[in-house]
Amino acid sequence: MFRPLQLFIGLRYTRAKRRNHFISFISLVSMLGIAVGVMALIAVMSVMNGFQGDLQERILGMVSHATISSVGDSIQDWRDTVRKAEANPHVLGAAPYIESKVLLRGRRISGAIVQGIIPDQQPKVSDIASKMLKGKLNDLKPGTFGIILGNELAMELGVNVGDKVIVYAPEVSVTPVGAIPRQKNCEVVGIFSVGFAEYDEGFAFMHMDDAQKLFQTDGPNGIRLKLDDMLQAYPITRDLASHLGQYYRISTWEQGHANFFSAVKMEKLVMFIILSLIVAVAAFNLVSTLIMLVTDKQADIAILRTLGISPNSIMGIFMVQGVIVGTFGILMGVIGGVLLALNIPVMVKWIEHTFGVEFLSPDIYYISEVPSDLHWSDVGWITVIAWVFCLIATLYPAYRAARTQPAAALRYE
């Protein structure tokens, strides 16, 4: 005989045609419920991963992983500092910068943050070069006082490429007629768009040499770093600063954006818990299915008990059957969820094109397409959790089957 006995009988009950078709229907409903729950959980988690990755790319593509700035006004020997920073194996790139708040005047007036950069080195630490809508980053030439604006900032000022804007520095110049704001006429040589309002509305770039003249500094304010592991930004930067030979101020991306990404992770966790509860409800539909099956198989259970089958073996028989139903449901859900997650962007575009709807309008949302990023680790966790729920759901019906008394079950047979 096939061993183990519990698996043999459980598989036989699963394959055999039941007299009670209602039990078969309830089993099918339970299986489909588990499949739909698992499929929805995989698809939703993939979309959440996609949104998180897209936001992270947009924000951290413009923000350096870490920044080393001088305790004083500027870093004097910044070339040597950059060379030492890039010698660290954890540093993928380093670039100096000057940053200051200014007032910009075109056809209208708006405040902004101007960053003085070196165009050849900036791509090492940010994605600004790939975000250009008009012009190129290398159009910033020293001595020309060119400026690159965010697209929202350019619209606010009412200017375009080739137009002039007046940059008012926060410092003043003392003249015989009194103190007057330091200002400079700059030509717009480029427009960029990150897709995030904080940068598109409030940032502008100019060459570091021009910024140094405008703000009258002796050198850059600091050095931006791109690291191989942004989660280790603070310890890496702290260790690097201790070897540079001067006192430096250290800041990381976590200080400005940790709360935002923590909120996104918390939202993902809450969504995971809610959908896991839905899977749990679907899994516990197995309870009613197995209880009806136990009732239908009272005579079989009694005969097995009289043949010497132990109560623990009776429990194993019905646990096997419940787990088989749950496993098929999970397998269907995993296959459907993976296929759905891999094709969500295409399906959303097809729905929008077919029915003339727009789920994420680019005029309202920063992300205008539904992203999807399937993580196989998520699929693994979802599969394990759903299977555990199915296993737990079999315990009570199996326990009831094990407590069946042979004499009572066969009394009316």
Coordinates of N, CA and C in Angstrom, one line a residue, residues 106-312:
G106 N 12.3 87.3 -14.4 CA 12.1 87.3 -15.8 C 11.0 88.2 -16.2
R107 N 9.9 87.7 -16.8 CA 8.7 88.5 -16.9 C 8.0 88.6 -15.6
R108 N 8.2 87.6 -14.7 CA 7.7 87.6 -13.4 C 8.8 87.2 -12.4
I109 N 8.6 87.3 -11.2 CA 9.6 87.1 -10.1 C 9.3 85.8 -9.4
S110 N 10.3 85.0 -9.0 CA 10.2 83.8 -8.2 C 11.5 83.5 -7.5
G111 N 11.4 82.9 -6.3 CA 12.6 82.5 -5.6 C 13.0 81.1 -6.0
A112 N 14.3 80.8 -5.8 CA 14.8 79.5 -6.2 C 16.1 79.2 -5.5
I113 N 16.6 78.0 -5.6 CA 17.9 77.6 -5.2 C 18.8 77.4 -6.4
V114 N 19.9 78.2 -6.4 CA 20.8 78.1 -7.5 C 22.0 77.2 -7.1
Q115 N 22.3 76.2 -7.9 CA 23.5 75.4 -7.6 C 24.5 75.6 -8.7
G116 N 25.7 76.0 -8.2 CA 26.8 76.1 -9.1 C 27.5 74.8 -9.2
I117 N 27.6 74.3 -10.4 CA 28.2 72.9 -10.7 C 29.2 73.0 -11.8
I118 N 30.0 71.9 -11.8 CA 30.9 71.7 -13.0 C 30.2 70.6 -13.9
P119 N 29.8 71.0 -15.1 CA 29.0 70.2 -16.0 C 29.6 68.8 -16.2
D120 N 30.9 68.7 -16.3 CA 31.6 67.4 -16.6 C 31.5 66.5 -15.4
Q121 N 31.5 67.0 -14.2 CA 31.5 66.2 -13.0 C 30.1 65.9 -12.4
Q122 N 29.1 66.8 -12.7 CA 27.8 66.6 -12.1 C 27.2 65.3 -12.4
P123 N 27.3 64.7 -13.7 CA 26.6 63.4 -13.9 C 27.1 62.3 -13.1
K124 N 28.3 62.5 -12.4 CA 28.8 61.4 -11.5 C 27.9 61.2 -10.3
V125 N 27.2 62.3 -9.9 CA 26.4 62.2 -8.7 C 24.9 62.5 -8.8
S126 N 24.5 62.9 -10.0 CA 23.0 63.1 -10.2 C 22.7 62.8 -11.7
D127 N 21.4 62.7 -11.9 CA 20.8 62.4 -13.3 C 20.4 63.6 -14.0
I128 N 20.9 64.8 -13.6 CA 20.4 66.0 -14.3 C 20.6 66.0 -15.8
A129 N 21.7 65.5 -16.2 CA 22.0 65.5 -17.7 C 21.0 64.7 -18.5
S130 N 20.4 63.7 -17.9 CA 19.4 62.9 -18.6 C 18.0 63.5 -18.5
K131 N 17.8 64.5 -17.7 CA 16.5 65.1 -17.5 C 16.3 66.4 -18.2
M132 N 17.2 66.7 -19.1 CA 17.1 68.0 -19.9 C 16.1 67.9 -21.0
L133 N 15.2 68.9 -21.0 CA 14.2 69.0 -22.0 C 14.7 69.8 -23.2
K134 N 15.4 70.9 -22.9 CA 15.9 71.8 -23.9 C 17.4 72.1 -23.5
G135 N 18.3 72.1 -24.5 CA 19.7 72.4 -24.2 C 20.4 71.2 -23.6
K136 N 21.6 71.4 -23.3 CA 22.5 70.4 -22.7 C 23.2 70.9 -21.4
L137 N 23.6 70.0 -20.6 CA 24.3 70.5 -19.4 C 25.6 71.1 -19.7
N138 N 26.2 70.7 -20.8 CA 27.5 71.2 -21.2 C 27.4 72.6 -21.8
D139 N 26.2 73.1 -21.9 CA 26.0 74.5 -22.4 C 26.3 75.5 -21.4
L140 N 26.5 75.0 -20.1 CA 27.0 75.9 -19.1 C 28.5 76.1 -19.2
K141 N 28.9 77.3 -19.8 CA 30.3 77.6 -20.0 C 30.8 78.6 -19.0
P142 N 32.0 78.4 -18.5 CA 32.5 79.4 -17.5 C 32.6 80.8 -18.1
G143 N 32.2 81.8 -17.4 CA 32.3 83.2 -17.9 C 31.1 83.7 -18.7
T144 N 30.2 82.8 -19.1 CA 29.1 83.2 -19.9 C 27.8 83.5 -19.1
F145 N 27.8 83.1 -17.9 CA 26.7 83.2 -17.0 C 25.4 82.7 -17.6
G146 N 25.5 81.5 -18.1 CA 24.3 80.8 -18.5 C 23.6 80.1 -17.3
I147 N 22.4 79.8 -17.4 CA 21.6 79.3 -16.3 C 20.6 78.2 -16.9
I148 N 20.4 77.1 -16.2 CA 19.5 76.1 -16.5 C 18.4 76.1 -15.5
L149 N 17.1 76.1 -15.9 CA 16.0 76.2 -15.0 C 15.1 75.0 -15.1
G150 N 14.4 74.7 -14.0 CA 13.4 73.7 -14.0 C 12.2 74.2 -14.8
N151 N 11.5 73.2 -15.5 CA 10.4 73.6 -16.4 C 9.3 74.4 -15.7
E152 N 9.0 74.0 -14.5 CA 7.9 74.8 -13.8 C 8.4 76.1 -13.4
L153 N 9.7 76.2 -13.0 CA 10.3 77.5 -12.7 C 10.3 78.4 -13.9
A154 N 10.7 77.9 -15.0 CA 10.7 78.7 -16.3 C 9.4 79.2 -16.6
M155 N 8.3 78.4 -16.5 CA 7.0 78.8 -16.8 C 6.5 79.9 -15.8
E156 N 6.9 79.8 -14.5 CA 6.6 80.8 -13.5 C 7.3 82.1 -13.8
L157 N 8.5 82.0 -14.3 CA 9.2 83.3 -14.7 C 8.8 83.8 -16.1
G158 N 8.1 82.9 -16.9 CA 7.7 83.4 -18.2 C 8.8 83.5 -19.2
V159 N 9.8 82.6 -19.1 CA 11.0 82.6 -19.9 C 11.2 81.3 -20.6
N160 N 12.0 81.3 -21.7 CA 12.4 80.1 -22.4 C 13.9 80.2 -22.7
V161 N 14.4 79.2 -23.4 CA 15.8 79.1 -23.8 C 16.1 80.3 -24.7
G162 N 17.2 81.0 -24.3 CA 17.6 82.2 -25.0 C 17.1 83.5 -24.4
D163 N 16.2 83.4 -23.4 CA 15.7 84.6 -22.7 C 16.7 85.0 -21.6
K164 N 16.6 86.2 -21.1 CA 17.4 86.7 -20.0 C 16.6 86.6 -18.7
V165 N 17.3 86.3 -17.6 CA 16.8 86.4 -16.3 C 17.8 87.1 -15.4
I166 N 17.3 87.9 -14.5 CA 18.2 88.6 -13.5 C 18.2 87.8 -12.2
V167 N 19.4 87.5 -11.8 CA 19.7 86.7 -10.6 C 20.1 87.7 -9.5
Y168 N 19.3 87.8 -8.4 CA 19.6 88.6 -7.3 C 20.2 87.7 -6.2
A169 N 21.4 88.0 -5.8 CA 22.1 87.2 -4.8 C 21.6 87.7 -3.4
P170 N 21.7 86.9 -2.4 CA 21.3 87.4 -1.1 C 22.2 88.4 -0.4
E171 N 23.5 88.5 -0.9 CA 24.4 89.5 -0.4 C 24.2 90.8 -1.1
V172 N 24.7 91.9 -0.5 CA 24.6 93.2 -1.1 C 26.0 93.7 -1.4
S173 N 26.1 94.6 -2.3 CA 27.4 95.3 -2.6 C 27.3 96.8 -2.1
V174 N 28.4 97.2 -1.4 CA 28.4 98.6 -0.9 C 29.0 99.5 -1.9
T175 N 28.3 100.5 -2.3 CA 28.7 101.5 -3.3 C 28.6 102.9 -2.7
P176 N 29.1 103.9 -3.4 CA 29.0 105.3 -2.9 C 27.6 105.7 -2.7
V177 N 26.6 105.1 -3.4 CA 25.2 105.5 -3.3 C 24.5 104.7 -2.3
G178 N 25.2 103.7 -1.6 CA 24.6 102.9 -0.6 C 24.7 101.4 -1.0
A179 N 24.1 100.6 -0.2 CA 24.1 99.1 -0.4 C 23.0 98.8 -1.4
I180 N 23.5 98.0 -2.4 CA 22.5 97.6 -3.5 C 22.7 96.1 -3.6
P181 N 21.6 95.4 -3.9 CA 21.7 93.9 -4.1 C 22.6 93.6 -5.2
R182 N 23.4 92.5 -5.0 CA 24.2 92.0 -6.0 C 23.4 91.2 -7.0
Q183 N 23.5 91.5 -8.3 CA 22.7 90.9 -9.3 C 23.5 90.7 -10.6
K184 N 23.0 89.8 -11.4 CA 23.6 89.5 -12.7 C 22.6 89.0 -13.7
N185 N 22.8 89.5 -14.9 CA 22.0 89.1 -16.0 C 22.5 87.8 -16.5
C186 N 21.6 86.8 -16.6 CA 22.0 85.4 -17.1 C 21.1 85.0 -18.2
E187 N 21.7 84.3 -19.1 CA 20.9 83.7 -20.2 C 20.4 82.3 -20.0
V188 N 19.2 82.0 -20.2 CA 18.7 80.7 -20.1 C 19.2 79.8 -21.2
V189 N 20.0 78.8 -20.9 CA 20.6 77.9 -21.9 C 20.0 76.5 -21.9
G190 N 19.1 76.3 -20.9 CA 18.5 74.9 -20.9 C 17.4 74.9 -19.9
I191 N 16.5 73.9 -20.1 CA 15.4 73.6 -19.2 C 15.3 72.1 -18.9
F192 N 15.2 71.8 -17.6 CA 15.1 70.3 -17.3 C 13.8 70.0 -16.6
S193 N 13.4 68.8 -16.5 CA 12.2 68.3 -15.8 C 12.5 67.0 -15.1
V194 N 12.4 67.0 -13.8 CA 12.6 65.7 -13.1 C 11.3 65.0 -12.9
G195 N 10.2 65.7 -12.9 CA 8.9 65.1 -12.7 C 8.5 65.2 -11.2
F196 N 9.2 66.0 -10.4 CA 9.0 66.2 -9.0 C 9.0 67.7 -8.8
A197 N 7.9 68.2 -8.2 CA 7.7 69.7 -8.1 C 8.7 70.4 -7.3
E198 N 9.3 69.7 -6.3 CA 10.3 70.3 -5.4 C 11.5 70.8 -6.2
Y199 N 11.8 70.1 -7.3 CA 13.0 70.4 -8.1 C 12.6 71.2 -9.3
D200 N 11.5 70.8 -9.9 CA 11.1 71.6 -11.2 C 10.7 73.0 -10.9
E201 N 10.2 73.3 -9.7 CA 9.7 74.6 -9.4 C 10.8 75.5 -8.7
G202 N 11.8 74.8 -8.0 CA 12.6 75.6 -7.2 C 14.1 75.5 -7.4
F203 N 14.6 74.9 -8.5 CA 16.0 74.7 -8.7 C 16.5 75.2 -10.0
A204 N 17.7 75.8 -10.0 CA 18.4 76.2 -11.2 C 19.8 75.9 -11.1
F205 N 20.5 75.8 -12.2 CA 21.9 75.5 -12.2 C 22.7 76.5 -13.1
M206 N 23.9 76.8 -12.6 CA 24.8 77.6 -13.4 C 26.2 77.0 -13.2
H207 N 27.2 77.4 -14.0 CA 28.5 76.9 -13.8 C 29.1 77.4 -12.5
M208 N 29.9 76.5 -11.9 CA 30.5 76.8 -10.6 C 31.4 78.1 -10.6
D209 N 32.1 78.3 -11.6 CA 33.0 79.5 -11.7 C 32.1 80.7 -11.7
D210 N 31.0 80.7 -12.4 CA 30.1 81.9 -12.5 C 29.4 82.1 -11.1
A211 N 29.0 81.0 -10.5 CA 28.4 81.1 -9.1 C 29.4 81.6 -8.1
Q212 N 30.7 81.2 -8.3 CA 31.7 81.6 -7.3 C 31.9 83.2 -7.4
K213 N 31.8 83.7 -8.7 CA 31.9 85.1 -8.8 C 30.7 85.9 -8.3
L214 N 29.5 85.3 -8.6 CA 28.3 86.0 -8.2 C 28.1 86.0 -6.7
F215 N 28.4 84.9 -6.1 CA 28.3 84.8 -4.6 C 29.5 85.2 -3.8
Q216 N 30.6 85.5 -4.6 CA 31.9 85.9 -4.0 C 32.4 84.9 -2.9
T217 N 32.6 83.7 -3.3 CA 33.1 82.7 -2.4 C 34.5 82.3 -2.9
D218 N 35.3 81.7 -2.0 CA 36.6 81.2 -2.4 C 36.6 79.8 -3.0
G219 N 35.5 79.1 -2.9 CA 35.5 77.8 -3.4 C 34.1 77.2 -3.2
P220 N 34.0 75.9 -3.5 CA 32.6 75.3 -3.4 C 32.2 75.2 -1.9
N221 N 30.9 75.1 -1.7 CA 30.4 74.9 -0.4 C 30.6 73.5 0.1
G222 N 30.6 72.6 -0.8 CA 30.8 71.2 -0.4 C 31.0 70.3 -1.5
I223 N 31.0 69.0 -1.2 CA 31.2 68.0 -2.3 C 30.1 66.9 -2.1
R224 N 29.4 66.7 -3.2 CA 28.4 65.6 -3.3 C 29.0 64.3 -3.6
L225 N 28.5 63.2 -3.0 CA 29.0 61.9 -3.2 C 27.9 61.0 -3.7
K226 N 28.3 60.1 -4.6 CA 27.4 58.9 -4.9 C 28.1 57.7 -4.5
L227 N 27.3 56.9 -3.7 CA 27.9 55.7 -3.0 C 27.3 54.4 -3.6
D228 N 28.1 53.3 -3.4 CA 27.6 52.0 -3.9 C 26.5 51.5 -3.0
D229 N 26.3 51.9 -1.8 CA 25.2 51.5 -1.0 C 24.7 52.7 -0.2
M230 N 23.5 53.3 -0.7 CA 23.0 54.5 -0.1 C 22.5 54.3 1.3
L231 N 22.2 53.0 1.7 CA 21.7 52.8 3.0 C 22.8 52.9 4.0
Q232 N 24.1 52.9 3.6 CA 25.2 53.0 4.5 C 25.9 54.4 4.3
A233 N 25.1 55.4 3.9 CA 25.6 56.7 3.6 C 26.3 57.4 4.7
Y234 N 25.7 57.3 5.9 CA 26.3 58.1 7.0 C 27.6 57.4 7.5
P235 N 27.6 56.1 7.8 CA 28.9 55.6 8.2 C 30.0 55.7 7.2
I236 N 29.7 55.6 5.9 CA 30.7 55.7 4.9 C 31.3 57.1 4.8
T237 N 30.3 58.1 4.9 CA 30.7 59.5 4.8 C 31.5 59.9 6.1
R238 N 31.0 59.4 7.2 CA 31.7 59.8 8.5 C 33.2 59.3 8.5
D239 N 33.3 58.0 8.0 CA 34.7 57.4 7.9 C 35.5 58.2 6.9
L240 N 34.9 58.6 5.8 CA 35.7 59.4 4.8 C 36.1 60.8 5.3
A241 N 35.2 61.4 6.0 CA 35.5 62.8 6.6 C 36.6 62.7 7.6
S242 N 36.7 61.6 8.3 CA 37.7 61.5 9.4 C 39.1 61.4 8.7
H243 N 39.2 61.0 7.4 CA 40.5 60.9 6.8 C 40.9 62.0 5.9
L244 N 40.0 63.1 5.8 CA 40.3 64.2 4.9 C 41.2 65.2 5.5
G245 N 41.4 65.2 6.8 CA 42.3 66.1 7.5 C 41.8 67.4 7.9
Q246 N 40.5 67.7 7.7 CA 39.9 68.9 8.2 C 38.6 68.6 8.9
Y247 N 37.9 69.7 9.4 CA 36.6 69.5 10.0 C 35.6 69.7 9.0
Y248 N 34.7 68.7 8.8 CA 33.6 68.8 7.8 C 32.3 68.5 8.4
R249 N 31.3 69.1 7.8 CA 29.9 68.8 8.2 C 29.4 67.7 7.2
I250 N 28.7 66.7 7.8 CA 28.2 65.5 7.0 C 26.7 65.6 7.0
S251 N 26.1 65.4 5.8 CA 24.7 65.3 5.6 C 24.4 64.2 4.6
T252 N 23.3 63.4 4.8 CA 23.0 62.3 3.9 C 21.6 62.5 3.4
W253 N 21.2 61.7 2.4 CA 19.9 61.8 1.8 C 18.8 61.5 2.8
E254 N 19.2 60.7 3.8 CA 18.2 60.3 4.9 C 17.7 61.5 5.7
Q255 N 18.5 62.5 5.9 CA 18.1 63.6 6.7 C 17.0 64.4 6.0
G256 N 17.0 64.5 4.7 CA 16.0 65.3 4.1 C 14.8 64.5 3.5
H257 N 15.0 63.2 3.3 CA 13.9 62.4 2.7 C 13.6 61.1 3.4
A258 N 14.1 60.9 4.6 CA 13.9 59.6 5.3 C 12.4 59.5 5.6
N259 N 11.8 60.5 6.1 CA 10.4 60.4 6.5 C 9.5 60.1 5.3
F260 N 9.8 60.6 4.1 CA 9.0 60.4 2.9 C 9.1 58.9 2.6
F261 N 10.3 58.3 2.5 CA 10.5 56.9 2.1 C 10.0 56.0 3.2
S262 N 10.1 56.4 4.5 CA 9.5 55.6 5.6 C 8.0 55.5 5.4
A263 N 7.4 56.7 5.0 CA 5.9 56.7 4.8 C 5.5 55.7 3.7
V264 N 6.3 55.7 2.6 CA 6.0 54.8 1.5 C 6.1 53.4 1.9
K265 N 7.2 53.0 2.7 CA 7.4 51.7 3.2 C 6.2 51.3 4.1
M266 N 5.8 52.2 5.0 CA 4.7 51.9 5.9 C 3.4 51.7 5.2
E267 N 3.2 52.5 4.1 CA 2.0 52.3 3.3 C 2.0 50.9 2.6
K268 N 3.2 50.5 2.2 CA 3.4 49.2 1.5 C 3.1 48.1 2.6
L269 N 3.6 48.3 3.8 CA 3.4 47.3 4.8 C 1.9 47.1 5.2
V270 N 1.2 48.3 5.3 CA -0.2 48.3 5.7 C -1.0 47.6 4.6
M271 N -0.7 47.9 3.3 CA -1.4 47.3 2.2 C -1.1 45.8 2.2
F272 N 0.1 45.4 2.5 CA 0.4 43.9 2.6 C -0.4 43.2 3.7
I273 N -0.5 43.9 4.8 CA -1.3 43.3 5.9 C -2.8 43.2 5.6
I274 N -3.3 44.2 5.0 CA -4.8 44.2 4.6 C -5.1 43.1 3.6
L275 N -4.2 43.0 2.6 CA -4.4 42.0 1.5 C -4.2 40.6 2.1
S276 N -3.2 40.5 3.0 CA -3.0 39.2 3.7 C -4.2 38.7 4.4
L277 N -4.9 39.7 5.1 CA -6.1 39.3 5.8 C -7.2 38.8 4.8
I278 N -7.2 39.4 3.6 CA -8.2 38.9 2.6 C -7.8 37.5 2.2
V279 N -6.5 37.2 2.0 CA -6.1 35.9 1.7 C -6.4 34.9 2.8
A280 N -6.3 35.4 4.1 CA -6.6 34.6 5.2 C -8.1 34.2 5.2
V281 N -9.0 35.2 4.9 CA -10.4 34.9 4.9 C -10.7 33.9 3.8
A282 N -10.1 34.0 2.7 CA -10.3 33.0 1.6 C -9.8 31.7 2.0
A283 N -8.7 31.6 2.7 CA -8.1 30.3 3.2 C -9.0 29.7 4.2
F284 N -9.6 30.5 5.1 CA -10.5 29.9 6.1 C -11.8 29.5 5.6
N285 N -12.1 29.7 4.3 CA -13.3 29.1 3.7 C -13.1 27.6 3.6
L286 N -11.8 27.2 3.7 CA -11.6 25.7 3.8 C -12.2 25.1 5.0
V287 N -12.4 25.9 6.1 CA -13.0 25.3 7.3 C -14.4 24.8 7.0
S288 N -15.2 25.6 6.4 CA -16.6 25.1 6.1 C -16.6 23.9 5.1
T289 N -15.7 24.0 4.1 CA -15.6 22.9 3.2 C -15.2 21.6 3.9
L290 N -14.2 21.6 4.7 CA -13.7 20.4 5.4 C -14.7 19.9 6.4
I291 N -15.4 20.8 7.1 CA -16.4 20.4 8.1 C -17.5 19.6 7.4
M292 N -18.0 20.1 6.3 CA -19.0 19.4 5.5 C -18.4 18.1 5.0
L293 N -17.2 18.0 4.6 CA -16.6 16.8 4.1 C -16.5 15.8 5.3
V294 N -16.1 16.2 6.5 CA -16.0 15.4 7.6 C -17.4 14.8 7.9
T295 N -18.4 15.6 7.9 CA -19.8 15.1 8.1 C -20.2 14.1 7.1
D296 N -19.8 14.3 5.8 CA -20.2 13.4 4.7 C -19.4 12.1 4.8
K297 N -18.2 12.1 5.5 CA -17.4 10.9 5.5 C -17.4 10.3 6.9
Q298 N -18.5 10.5 7.7 CA -18.6 9.9 9.0 C -18.4 8.4 9.0
A299 N -19.1 7.8 8.1 CA -19.0 6.3 8.1 C -17.6 5.8 7.7
D300 N -17.0 6.5 6.7 CA -15.6 6.1 6.4 C -14.7 6.3 7.5
I301 N -14.8 7.4 8.3 CA -14.0 7.6 9.4 C -14.2 6.5 10.5
A302 N -15.4 6.2 10.7 CA -15.7 5.1 11.7 C -15.1 3.8 11.3
I303 N -15.2 3.4 10.0 CA -14.6 2.2 9.5 C -13.1 2.2 9.7
L304 N -12.5 3.4 9.3 CA -11.0 3.5 9.5 C -10.6 3.3 10.9
R305 N -11.4 3.9 11.9 CA -11.1 3.8 13.3 C -11.2 2.3 13.7
T306 N -12.2 1.6 13.3 CA -12.3 0.2 13.7 C -11.2 -0.7 13.1
L307 N -10.6 -0.2 12.0 CA -9.5 -1.0 11.4 C -8.2 -0.6 12.1
G308 N -8.2 0.3 13.1 CA -7.0 0.5 13.9 C -6.3 1.8 13.6
I309 N -6.9 2.6 12.7 CA -6.3 3.9 12.4 C -6.4 4.8 13.6
S310 N -5.3 5.5 14.0 CA -5.3 6.3 15.2 C -5.9 7.7 14.9
P311 N -6.4 8.4 15.9 CA -7.0 9.7 15.7 C -6.0 10.7 15.1
N312 N -4.7 10.6 15.4 CA -3.7 11.5 14.7 C -3.7 11.2 13.2

